[in-house]
Coordinates of C-alpha atoms and ligand atoms in Angstrom, one line a residue:
X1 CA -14.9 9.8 -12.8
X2 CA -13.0 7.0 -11.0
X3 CA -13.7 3.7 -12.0
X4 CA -13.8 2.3 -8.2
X5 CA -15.6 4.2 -5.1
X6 CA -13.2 2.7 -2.7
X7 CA -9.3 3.5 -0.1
X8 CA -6.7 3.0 -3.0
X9 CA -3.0 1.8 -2.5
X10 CA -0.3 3.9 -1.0
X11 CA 3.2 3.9 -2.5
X12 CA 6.2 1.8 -3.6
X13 CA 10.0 2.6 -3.5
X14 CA 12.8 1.1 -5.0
X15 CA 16.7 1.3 -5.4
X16 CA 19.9 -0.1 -6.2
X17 CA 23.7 1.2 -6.0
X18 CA 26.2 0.1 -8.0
X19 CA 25.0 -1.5 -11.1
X20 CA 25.8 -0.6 -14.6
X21 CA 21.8 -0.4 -15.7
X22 CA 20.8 1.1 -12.3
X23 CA 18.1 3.1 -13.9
X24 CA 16.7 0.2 -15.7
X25 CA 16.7 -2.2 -13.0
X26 CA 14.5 0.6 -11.1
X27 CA 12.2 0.9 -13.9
X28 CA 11.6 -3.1 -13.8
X29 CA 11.7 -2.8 -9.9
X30 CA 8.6 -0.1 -10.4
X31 CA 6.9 -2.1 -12.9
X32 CA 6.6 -5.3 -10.4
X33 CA 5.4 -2.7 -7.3
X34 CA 2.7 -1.1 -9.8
X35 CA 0.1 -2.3 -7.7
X36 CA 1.1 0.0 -4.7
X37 CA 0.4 3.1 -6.9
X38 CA -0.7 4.1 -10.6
X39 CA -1.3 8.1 -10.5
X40 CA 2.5 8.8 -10.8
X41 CA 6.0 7.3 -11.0
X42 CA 9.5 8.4 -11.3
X43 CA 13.3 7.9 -11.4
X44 CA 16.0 10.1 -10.2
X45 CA 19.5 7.7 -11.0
X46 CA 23.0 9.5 -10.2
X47 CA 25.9 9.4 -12.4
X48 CA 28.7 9.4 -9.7
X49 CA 28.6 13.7 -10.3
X50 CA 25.1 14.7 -10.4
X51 CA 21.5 13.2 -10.4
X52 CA 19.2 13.0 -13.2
X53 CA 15.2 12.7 -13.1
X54 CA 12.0 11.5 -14.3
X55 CA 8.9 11.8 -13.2
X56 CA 5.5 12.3 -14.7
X57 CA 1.6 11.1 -14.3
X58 CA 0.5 7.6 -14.9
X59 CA 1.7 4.1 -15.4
X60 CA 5.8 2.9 -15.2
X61 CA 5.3 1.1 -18.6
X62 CA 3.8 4.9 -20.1
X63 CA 6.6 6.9 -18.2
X64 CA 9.6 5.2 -19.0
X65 CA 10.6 4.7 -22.6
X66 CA 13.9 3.5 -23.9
X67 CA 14.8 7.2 -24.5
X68 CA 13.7 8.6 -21.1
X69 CA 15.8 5.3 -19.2
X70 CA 18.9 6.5 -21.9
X71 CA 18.5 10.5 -20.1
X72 CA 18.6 8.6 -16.5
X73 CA 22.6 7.5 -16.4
X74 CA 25.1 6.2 -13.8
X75 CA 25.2 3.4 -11.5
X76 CA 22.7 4.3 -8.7
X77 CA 18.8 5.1 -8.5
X78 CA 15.7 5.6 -6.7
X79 CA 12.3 4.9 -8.2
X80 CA 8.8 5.6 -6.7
X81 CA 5.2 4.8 -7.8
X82 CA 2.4 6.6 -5.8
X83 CA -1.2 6.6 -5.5
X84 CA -2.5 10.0 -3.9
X85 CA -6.0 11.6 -3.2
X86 CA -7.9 13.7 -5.6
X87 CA -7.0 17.3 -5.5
X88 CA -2.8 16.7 -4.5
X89 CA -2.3 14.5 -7.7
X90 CA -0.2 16.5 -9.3
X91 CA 3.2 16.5 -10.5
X92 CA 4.7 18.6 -8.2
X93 CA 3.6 15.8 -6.0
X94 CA 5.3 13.1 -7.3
X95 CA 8.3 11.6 -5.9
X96 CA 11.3 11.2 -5.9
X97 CA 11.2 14.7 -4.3
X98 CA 14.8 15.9 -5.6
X99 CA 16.9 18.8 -3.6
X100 CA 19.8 20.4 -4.2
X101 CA 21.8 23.6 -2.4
X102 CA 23.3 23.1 1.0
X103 CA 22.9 19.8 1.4
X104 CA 24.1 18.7 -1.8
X105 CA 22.2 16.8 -4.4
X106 CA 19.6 14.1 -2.6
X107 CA 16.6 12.9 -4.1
X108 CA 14.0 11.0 -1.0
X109 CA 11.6 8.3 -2.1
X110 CA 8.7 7.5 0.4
X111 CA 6.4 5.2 1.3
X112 CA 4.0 5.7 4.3
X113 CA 2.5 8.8 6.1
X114 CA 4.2 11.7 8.5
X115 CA 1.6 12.1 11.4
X116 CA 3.3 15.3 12.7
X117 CA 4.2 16.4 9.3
X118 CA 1.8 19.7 9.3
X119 CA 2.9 20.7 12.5
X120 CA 6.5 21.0 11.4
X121 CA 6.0 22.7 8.3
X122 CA 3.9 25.9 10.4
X123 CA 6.9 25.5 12.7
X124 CA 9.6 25.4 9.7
X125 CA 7.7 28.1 7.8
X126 CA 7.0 30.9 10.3
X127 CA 11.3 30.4 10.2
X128 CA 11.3 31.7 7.0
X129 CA 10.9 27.4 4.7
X130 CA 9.5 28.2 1.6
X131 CA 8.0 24.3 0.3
X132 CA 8.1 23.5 -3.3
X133 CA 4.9 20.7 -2.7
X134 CA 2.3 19.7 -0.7
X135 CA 3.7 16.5 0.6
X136 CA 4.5 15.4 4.2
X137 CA 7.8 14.5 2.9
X138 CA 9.3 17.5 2.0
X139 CA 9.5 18.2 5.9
X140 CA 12.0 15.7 6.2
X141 CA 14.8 17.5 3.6
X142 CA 13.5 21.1 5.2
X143 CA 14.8 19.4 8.5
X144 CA 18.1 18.1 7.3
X145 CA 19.0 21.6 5.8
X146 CA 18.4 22.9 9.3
X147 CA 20.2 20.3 10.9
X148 CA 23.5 21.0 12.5
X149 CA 25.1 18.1 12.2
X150 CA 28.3 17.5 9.6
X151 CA 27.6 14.3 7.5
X152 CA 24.1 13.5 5.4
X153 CA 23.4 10.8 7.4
X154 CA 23.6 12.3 10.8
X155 CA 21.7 15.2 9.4
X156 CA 19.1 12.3 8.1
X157 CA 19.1 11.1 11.9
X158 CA 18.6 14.3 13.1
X159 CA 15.7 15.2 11.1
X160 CA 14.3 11.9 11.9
X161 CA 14.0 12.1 16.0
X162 CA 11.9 15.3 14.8
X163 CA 9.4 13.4 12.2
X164 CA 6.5 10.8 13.7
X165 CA 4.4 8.3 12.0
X166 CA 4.8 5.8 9.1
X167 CA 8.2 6.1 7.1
X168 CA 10.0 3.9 5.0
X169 CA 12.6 6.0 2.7
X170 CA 15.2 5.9 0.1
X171 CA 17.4 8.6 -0.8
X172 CA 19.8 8.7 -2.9
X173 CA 23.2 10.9 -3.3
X174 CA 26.0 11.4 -5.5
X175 CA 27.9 8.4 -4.0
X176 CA 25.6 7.0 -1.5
X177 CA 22.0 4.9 -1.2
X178 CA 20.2 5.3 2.3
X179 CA 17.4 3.4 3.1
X180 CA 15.2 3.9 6.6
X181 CA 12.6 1.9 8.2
X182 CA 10.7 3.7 10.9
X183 CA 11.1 2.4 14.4
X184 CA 7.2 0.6 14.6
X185 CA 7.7 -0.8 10.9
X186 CA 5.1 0.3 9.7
X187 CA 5.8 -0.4 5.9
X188 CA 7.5 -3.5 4.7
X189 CA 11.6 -2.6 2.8
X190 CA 14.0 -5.3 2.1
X191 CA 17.5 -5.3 1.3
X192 CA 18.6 -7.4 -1.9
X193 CA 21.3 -8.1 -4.1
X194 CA 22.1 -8.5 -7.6
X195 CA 25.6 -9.3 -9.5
X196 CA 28.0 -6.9 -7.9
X197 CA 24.9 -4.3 -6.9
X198 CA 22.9 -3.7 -3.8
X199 CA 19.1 -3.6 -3.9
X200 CA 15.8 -2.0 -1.8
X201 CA 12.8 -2.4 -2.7
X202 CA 8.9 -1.8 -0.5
X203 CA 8.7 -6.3 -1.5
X204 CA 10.4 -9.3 -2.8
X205 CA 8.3 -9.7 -5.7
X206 CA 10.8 -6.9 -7.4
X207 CA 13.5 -8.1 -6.7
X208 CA 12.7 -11.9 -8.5
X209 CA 11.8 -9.7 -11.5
X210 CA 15.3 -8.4 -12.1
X211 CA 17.1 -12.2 -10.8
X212 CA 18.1 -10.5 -7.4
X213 CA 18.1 -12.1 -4.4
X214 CA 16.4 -11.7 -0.9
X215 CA 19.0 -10.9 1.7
X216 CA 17.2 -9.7 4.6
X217 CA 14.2 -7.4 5.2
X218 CA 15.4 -4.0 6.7
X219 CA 14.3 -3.7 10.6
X220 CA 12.3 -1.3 12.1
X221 CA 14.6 1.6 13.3
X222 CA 17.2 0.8 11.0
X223 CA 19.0 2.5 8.2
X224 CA 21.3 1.2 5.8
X225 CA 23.9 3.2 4.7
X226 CA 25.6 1.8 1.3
X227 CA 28.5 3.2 -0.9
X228 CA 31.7 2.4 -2.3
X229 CA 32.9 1.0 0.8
X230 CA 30.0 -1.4 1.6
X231 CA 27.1 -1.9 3.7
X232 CA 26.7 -0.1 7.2
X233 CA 23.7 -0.5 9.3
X234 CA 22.6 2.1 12.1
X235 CA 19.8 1.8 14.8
X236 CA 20.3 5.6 16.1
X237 CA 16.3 5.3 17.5
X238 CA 14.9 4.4 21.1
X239 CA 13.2 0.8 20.5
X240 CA 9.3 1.2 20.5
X241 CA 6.6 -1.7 20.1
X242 CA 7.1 -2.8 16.5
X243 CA 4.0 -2.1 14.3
X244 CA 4.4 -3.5 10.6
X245 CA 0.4 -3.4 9.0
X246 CA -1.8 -6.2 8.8
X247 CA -3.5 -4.9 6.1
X248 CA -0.7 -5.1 3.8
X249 CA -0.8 -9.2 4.4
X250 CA -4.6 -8.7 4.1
X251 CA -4.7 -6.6 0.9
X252 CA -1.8 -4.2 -0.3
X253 CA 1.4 -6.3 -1.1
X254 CA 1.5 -8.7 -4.0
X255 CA 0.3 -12.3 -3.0
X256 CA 4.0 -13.6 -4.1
X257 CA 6.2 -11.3 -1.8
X258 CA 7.5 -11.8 1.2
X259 CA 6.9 -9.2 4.1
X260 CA 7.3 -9.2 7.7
X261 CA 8.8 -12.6 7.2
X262 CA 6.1 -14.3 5.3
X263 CA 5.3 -15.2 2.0
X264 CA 1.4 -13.5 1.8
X265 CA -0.2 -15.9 -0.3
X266 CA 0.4 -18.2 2.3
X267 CA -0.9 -16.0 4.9
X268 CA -3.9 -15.1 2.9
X269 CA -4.6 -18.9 1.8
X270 CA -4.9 -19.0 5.9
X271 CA -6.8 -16.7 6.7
X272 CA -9.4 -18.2 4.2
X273 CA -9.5 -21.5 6.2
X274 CA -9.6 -19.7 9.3
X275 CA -12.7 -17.9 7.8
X276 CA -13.9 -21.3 6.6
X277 CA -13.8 -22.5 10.3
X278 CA -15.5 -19.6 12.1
X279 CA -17.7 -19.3 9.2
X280 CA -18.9 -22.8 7.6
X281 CA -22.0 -23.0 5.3
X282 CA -23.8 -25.7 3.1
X283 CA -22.9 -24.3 0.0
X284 CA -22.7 -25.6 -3.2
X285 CA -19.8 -23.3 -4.6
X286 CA -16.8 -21.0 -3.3
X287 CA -16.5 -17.9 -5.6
X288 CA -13.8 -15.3 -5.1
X289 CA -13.9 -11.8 -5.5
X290 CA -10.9 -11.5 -8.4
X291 CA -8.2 -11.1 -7.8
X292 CA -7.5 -9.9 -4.1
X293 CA -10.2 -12.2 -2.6
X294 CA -8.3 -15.4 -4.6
X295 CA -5.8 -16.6 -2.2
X296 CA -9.0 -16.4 0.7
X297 CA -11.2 -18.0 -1.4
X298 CA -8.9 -21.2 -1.8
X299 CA -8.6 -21.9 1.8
X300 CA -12.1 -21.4 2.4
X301 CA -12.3 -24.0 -0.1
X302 CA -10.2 -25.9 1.1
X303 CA -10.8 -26.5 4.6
X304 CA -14.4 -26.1 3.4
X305 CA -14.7 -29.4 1.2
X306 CA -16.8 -26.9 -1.4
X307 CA -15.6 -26.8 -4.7
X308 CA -14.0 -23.3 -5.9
X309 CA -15.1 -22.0 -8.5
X310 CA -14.7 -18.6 -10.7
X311 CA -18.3 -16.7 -11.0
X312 CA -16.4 -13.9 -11.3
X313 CA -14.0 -12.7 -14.3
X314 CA -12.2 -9.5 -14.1
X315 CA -11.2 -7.4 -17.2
X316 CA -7.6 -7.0 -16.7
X317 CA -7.5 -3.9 -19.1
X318 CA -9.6 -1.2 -17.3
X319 CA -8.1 2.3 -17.2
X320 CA -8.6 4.9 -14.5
X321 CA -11.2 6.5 -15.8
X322 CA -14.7 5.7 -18.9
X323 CA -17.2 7.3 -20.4
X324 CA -20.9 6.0 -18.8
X325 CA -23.0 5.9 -21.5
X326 CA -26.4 8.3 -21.2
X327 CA -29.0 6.0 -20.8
X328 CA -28.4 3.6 -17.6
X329 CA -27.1 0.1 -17.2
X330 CA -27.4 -1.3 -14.4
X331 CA -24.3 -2.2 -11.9
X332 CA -22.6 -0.3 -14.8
X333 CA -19.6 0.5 -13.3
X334 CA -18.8 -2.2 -11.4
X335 CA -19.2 -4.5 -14.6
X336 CA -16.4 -2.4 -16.2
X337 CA -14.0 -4.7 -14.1
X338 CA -16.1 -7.7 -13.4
X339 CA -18.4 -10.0 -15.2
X340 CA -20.4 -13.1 -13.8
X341 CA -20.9 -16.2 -14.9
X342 CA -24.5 -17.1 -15.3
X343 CA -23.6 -21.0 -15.8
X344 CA -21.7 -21.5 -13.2
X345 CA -24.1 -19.8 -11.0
X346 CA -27.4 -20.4 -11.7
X347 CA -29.3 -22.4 -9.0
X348 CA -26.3 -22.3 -6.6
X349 CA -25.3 -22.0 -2.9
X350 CA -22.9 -19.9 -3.4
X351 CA -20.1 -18.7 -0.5
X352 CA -18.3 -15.3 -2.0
X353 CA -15.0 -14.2 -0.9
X354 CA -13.4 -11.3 -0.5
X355 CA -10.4 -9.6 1.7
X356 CA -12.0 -6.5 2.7
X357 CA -15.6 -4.4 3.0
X358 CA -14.5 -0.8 2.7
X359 CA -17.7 1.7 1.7
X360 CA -19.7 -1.9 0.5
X361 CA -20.6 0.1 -2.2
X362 CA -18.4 -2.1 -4.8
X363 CA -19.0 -5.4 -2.6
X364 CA -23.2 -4.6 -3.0
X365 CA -22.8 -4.4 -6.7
X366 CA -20.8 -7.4 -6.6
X367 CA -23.7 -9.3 -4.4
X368 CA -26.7 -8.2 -7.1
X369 CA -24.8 -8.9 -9.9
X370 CA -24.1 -12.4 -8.8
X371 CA -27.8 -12.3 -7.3
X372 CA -28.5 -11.5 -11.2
X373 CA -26.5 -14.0 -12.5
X374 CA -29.1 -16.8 -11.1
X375 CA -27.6 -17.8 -7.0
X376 CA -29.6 -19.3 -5.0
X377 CA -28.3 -18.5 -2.1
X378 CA -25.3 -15.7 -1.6
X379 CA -23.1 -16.3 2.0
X380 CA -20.8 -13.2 1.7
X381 CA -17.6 -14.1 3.7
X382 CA -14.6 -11.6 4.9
X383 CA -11.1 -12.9 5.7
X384 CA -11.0 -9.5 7.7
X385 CA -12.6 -8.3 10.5
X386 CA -14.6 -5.2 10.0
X387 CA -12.7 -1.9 9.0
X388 CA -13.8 0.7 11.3
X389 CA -11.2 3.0 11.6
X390 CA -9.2 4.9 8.8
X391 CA -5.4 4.6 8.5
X392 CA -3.2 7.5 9.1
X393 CA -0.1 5.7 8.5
X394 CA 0.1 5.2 4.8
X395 CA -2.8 4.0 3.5
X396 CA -5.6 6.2 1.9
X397 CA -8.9 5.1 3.2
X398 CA -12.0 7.5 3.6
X399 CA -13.0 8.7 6.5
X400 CA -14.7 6.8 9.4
X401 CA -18.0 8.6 8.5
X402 CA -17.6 6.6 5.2
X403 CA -16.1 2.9 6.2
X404 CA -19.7 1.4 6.5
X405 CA -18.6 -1.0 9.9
X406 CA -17.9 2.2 11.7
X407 CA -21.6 3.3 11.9
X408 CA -23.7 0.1 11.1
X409 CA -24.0 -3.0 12.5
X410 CA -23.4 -6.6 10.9
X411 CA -27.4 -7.1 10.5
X412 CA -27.4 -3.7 8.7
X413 CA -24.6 -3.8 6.6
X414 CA -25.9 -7.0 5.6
X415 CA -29.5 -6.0 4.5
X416 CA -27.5 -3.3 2.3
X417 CA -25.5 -5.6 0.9
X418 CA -28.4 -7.7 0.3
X419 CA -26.8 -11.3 0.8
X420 CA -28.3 -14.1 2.6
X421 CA -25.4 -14.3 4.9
X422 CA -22.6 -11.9 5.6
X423 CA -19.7 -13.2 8.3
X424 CA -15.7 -11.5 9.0
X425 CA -13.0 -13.0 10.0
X426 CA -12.7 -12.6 14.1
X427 CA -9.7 -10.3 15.2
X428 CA -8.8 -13.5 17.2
X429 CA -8.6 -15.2 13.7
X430 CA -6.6 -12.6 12.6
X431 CA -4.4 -12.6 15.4
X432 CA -3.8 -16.0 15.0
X433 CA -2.9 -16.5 11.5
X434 CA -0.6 -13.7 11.5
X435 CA 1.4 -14.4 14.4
X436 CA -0.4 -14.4 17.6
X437 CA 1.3 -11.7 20.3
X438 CA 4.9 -12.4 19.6
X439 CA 4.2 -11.0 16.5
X440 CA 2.8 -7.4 17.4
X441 CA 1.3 -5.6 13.8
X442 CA -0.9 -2.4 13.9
X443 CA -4.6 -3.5 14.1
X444 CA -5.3 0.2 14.0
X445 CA -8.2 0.3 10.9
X446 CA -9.9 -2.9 12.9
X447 CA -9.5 -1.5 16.3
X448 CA -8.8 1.7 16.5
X449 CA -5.6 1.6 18.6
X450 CA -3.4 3.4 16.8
X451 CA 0.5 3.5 17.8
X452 CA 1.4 6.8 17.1
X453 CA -0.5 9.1 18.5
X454 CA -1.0 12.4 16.5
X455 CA 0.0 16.0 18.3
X456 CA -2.7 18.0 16.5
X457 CA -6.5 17.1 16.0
X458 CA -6.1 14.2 13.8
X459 CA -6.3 14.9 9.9
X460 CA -8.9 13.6 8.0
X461 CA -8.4 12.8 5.6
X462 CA -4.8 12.0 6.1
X463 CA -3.6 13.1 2.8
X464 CA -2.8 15.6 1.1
X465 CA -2.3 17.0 4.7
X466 CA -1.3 20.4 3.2
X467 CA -4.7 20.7 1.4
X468 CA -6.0 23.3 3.8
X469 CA -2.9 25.6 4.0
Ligands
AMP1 P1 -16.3 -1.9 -1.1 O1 -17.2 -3.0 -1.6 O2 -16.7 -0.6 -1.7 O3 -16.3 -1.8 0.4 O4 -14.8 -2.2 -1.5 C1 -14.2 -3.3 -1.0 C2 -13.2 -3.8 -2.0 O5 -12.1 -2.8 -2.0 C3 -12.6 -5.1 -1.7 O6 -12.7 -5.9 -2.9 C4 -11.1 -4.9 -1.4 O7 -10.3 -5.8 -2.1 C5 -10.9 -3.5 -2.0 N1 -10.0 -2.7 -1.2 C6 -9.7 -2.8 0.1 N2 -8.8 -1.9 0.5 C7 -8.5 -1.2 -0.7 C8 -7.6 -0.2 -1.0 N3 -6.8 0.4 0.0 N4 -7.5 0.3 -2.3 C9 -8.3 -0.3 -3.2 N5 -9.1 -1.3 -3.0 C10 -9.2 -1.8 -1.7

């Protein structure tokens, strides 16, 4: 079984042209977006001639081996990490997808979610398309190898004006690197540089692994072509409302990138205080939820006045999957990752942090094992507002039937839960910290206004959307 009944992270990309230990430098870039997927990871470098790949099931550090890097040559290279759901992880699954024939060789790395994906692959396959995989993102090459425009890239365009939804890509050629943000933005992609090499990664924390630096984050609509004669940037789409994800300050990227032009630590320190404002309490102790409800949990302390405290200590070590014993423990599996500390809590008021409630099934082990632990008093406190709506743009969450704020109400949620108090951040609060309305995200898991509508009865779940074929 899975260690943790809860959505799971989406994917990370990263690439670089022109650097003598291209396939290295993707294999450290990988390692420092590990937190965006752990089913599967791969490499696909090129040598100037041809490409070479890797890919295989689990963790970058288990993949890639001195040998396998050695077997990835030449100065250019994509690199992926994904997380998918049960059934489509697989290795035919895994990215980079790699094709070769009429369009050449090009390998595509991608992060984010195809809304219109299964409609174009009925379309593309009652033509005669024969797909190798079950993924959305094979569309995209099937649609380029149709195209008939001359060059790569304006076959790339091409097949892009076809595709909807949440893309940001990476492809990689003989002699060329191409990296695509969708119009809305959905997913985060910056452009970097390191010694006389070009780099791309899903966030800036890669690049300070490998000593690159930030140059700019690639916009919405844009693509950036790079080769031997430099960097070109196109912006061949029609301008919609930009939609980069909230959640991704909230929860997905790494607290010490830098997305959508802020550093997320920062933002998430915020939206702790604003929680802390909307939601103050008499409490003796602030606890986070390690290690995503961290940054949260300091600002609540902060602007609280309430000293923070770990009650909480996560085992930093747990695999995918254990062995329950026979005989019953209680909160077994949640105690596989976290432990509490009866000292610091016995007696307390104690607020607890977190970033999210999903299913609440996690967040209600949390509450009785910290209710075990000896609290007094447990205030549970959100820096989101209330997930209600699953994401179809990247993220794998479960279906509304299953997020817990889509069919109960705070009182409810709170009685299963069991804490004394249970308070989310407002969507004003939100709003606020983030950016306000000159800053326009997608709110779509809060609110349910999603910006790209979908042209056939919307999957659910989102991925694999091929399951049913
Ligand atoms: P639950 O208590 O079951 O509702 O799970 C909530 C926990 O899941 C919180 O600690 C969040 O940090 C975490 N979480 C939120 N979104 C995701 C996601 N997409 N993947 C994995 N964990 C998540």
């Amino acid at each position: 079984m899975t260690p943790f009944d809860k959505f799971h992270e989406e994917c990370g990309i990263f690439g670089v042209f022109n650097h003598p230990e291209a396939s290295n430098l993707a294999y450290l870039g990988l390692y420092a977006l590990q937190h965006r997927g752990q089913e599967s990871a791969g490499i696909v470098s090129s040598d100037g001639h041809m490409l070479h790949t890797h890919k295989d099931m689990g963790l970058v550090a288990d993949i890639f081996t001195e040998d396998v890097l050695r077997s990835l040559p030449g100065s250019s290279a994509i690199g992926h990490v994904r997380y998918s759901t049960a059934g489509a992880s697989k290795i035919e699954n895994s990215q980079p997808f790699v094709v070769s024939g009429g369009l050449g060789n090009i390998a595509i790395a991608h992060n984010g979610n195809l809304t219109n994906a299964m409609e174009i692959r009925r379309e593309l396959e009652s033509y005669g398309s024969i797909f190798q995989s079950t993924m959305d993102t094979e569309v995209i090459v099937h649609l380029m190898a149709i195209s008939r425009e001359k060059t790569r890239l304006y076959r790339l365009i091409d097949a892009l004006t076809r595709v909807q939804g949440a893309y940001s890509l990476l492809l990689v050629t003989e002699d060329a690197l191409i990296a695509v943000r969708d119009p809305y933005g959905f997913r985060p992609l910056a452009l970097g540089r390191v010694d006389s090499g070009m780099v791309v990664a899903s966030e800036s924390c890669a690049f300070d692994l490998i000593d690159a630096t930030f140059e700019r984050e690639i916009e919405p609509g844009e693509i950036v072509y790079i080769d031997q004669e430099g960097v070109t940037s196109y912006k061949p789409f029609a301008p919609v409302k930009k939609s980069p994800c909230v959640f991704e300050y909230i929860y997905f990227a790494r607290p010490d990138s830098r997305i959508f032009g802020r550093n997320v630590y920062e933002i998430r320190k915020e939206l702790g205080r604003q929680l802390a404002r909307e939601n103050p309490r008499e409490a003796d102790i602030v606890i986070p939820v390690p290690d995503s409800g961290m940054p949260a949990a300091i600002g609540y302390a902060q602007e609280a006045g309430i000293p923070l405290e770990l009650g909480l200590i996560r085992n930093h070590y747990v695999g995918r999957t254990f062995i329950e014993p026979k005989q019953t423990i209680r909160h077994f599996g949640v105690k596989i990752k976290l432990n509490s500390v009866r000292e610091i809590l016995r007696g307390k008021r104690v607020v607890v942090i977190d970033d999210s409630i999903v299913r609440a099934t996690t967040g209600r082990k949390i509450i009785k094992m910290i209710r075990s632990g000896g609290a007094k008093e447990i205030h549970f406190f959100i820096s989101s507002p209330p997930t209600r709506y699953p994401c179809f743009y990247g993220i794998d969450t479960p279906t509304k039937s299953e997020l817990i704020a889509n069919s109960h109400s705070l009182e409810e949620i709170k009685k299963y839960i069991t804490c004394d108090t249970l308070g989310y951040l407002s969507m004003e609060g939100l709003r606020h910290v983030v950016g306000g309305e000159e800053n326009p995200y997608c709110y779509a898991c809060f609110d349910g206004r999603y910006p790209v509508n979908f042209p056939i009865k919307i999957p659910e779940p989102q991925m694999p959307l091929f399951y049913n074929l």
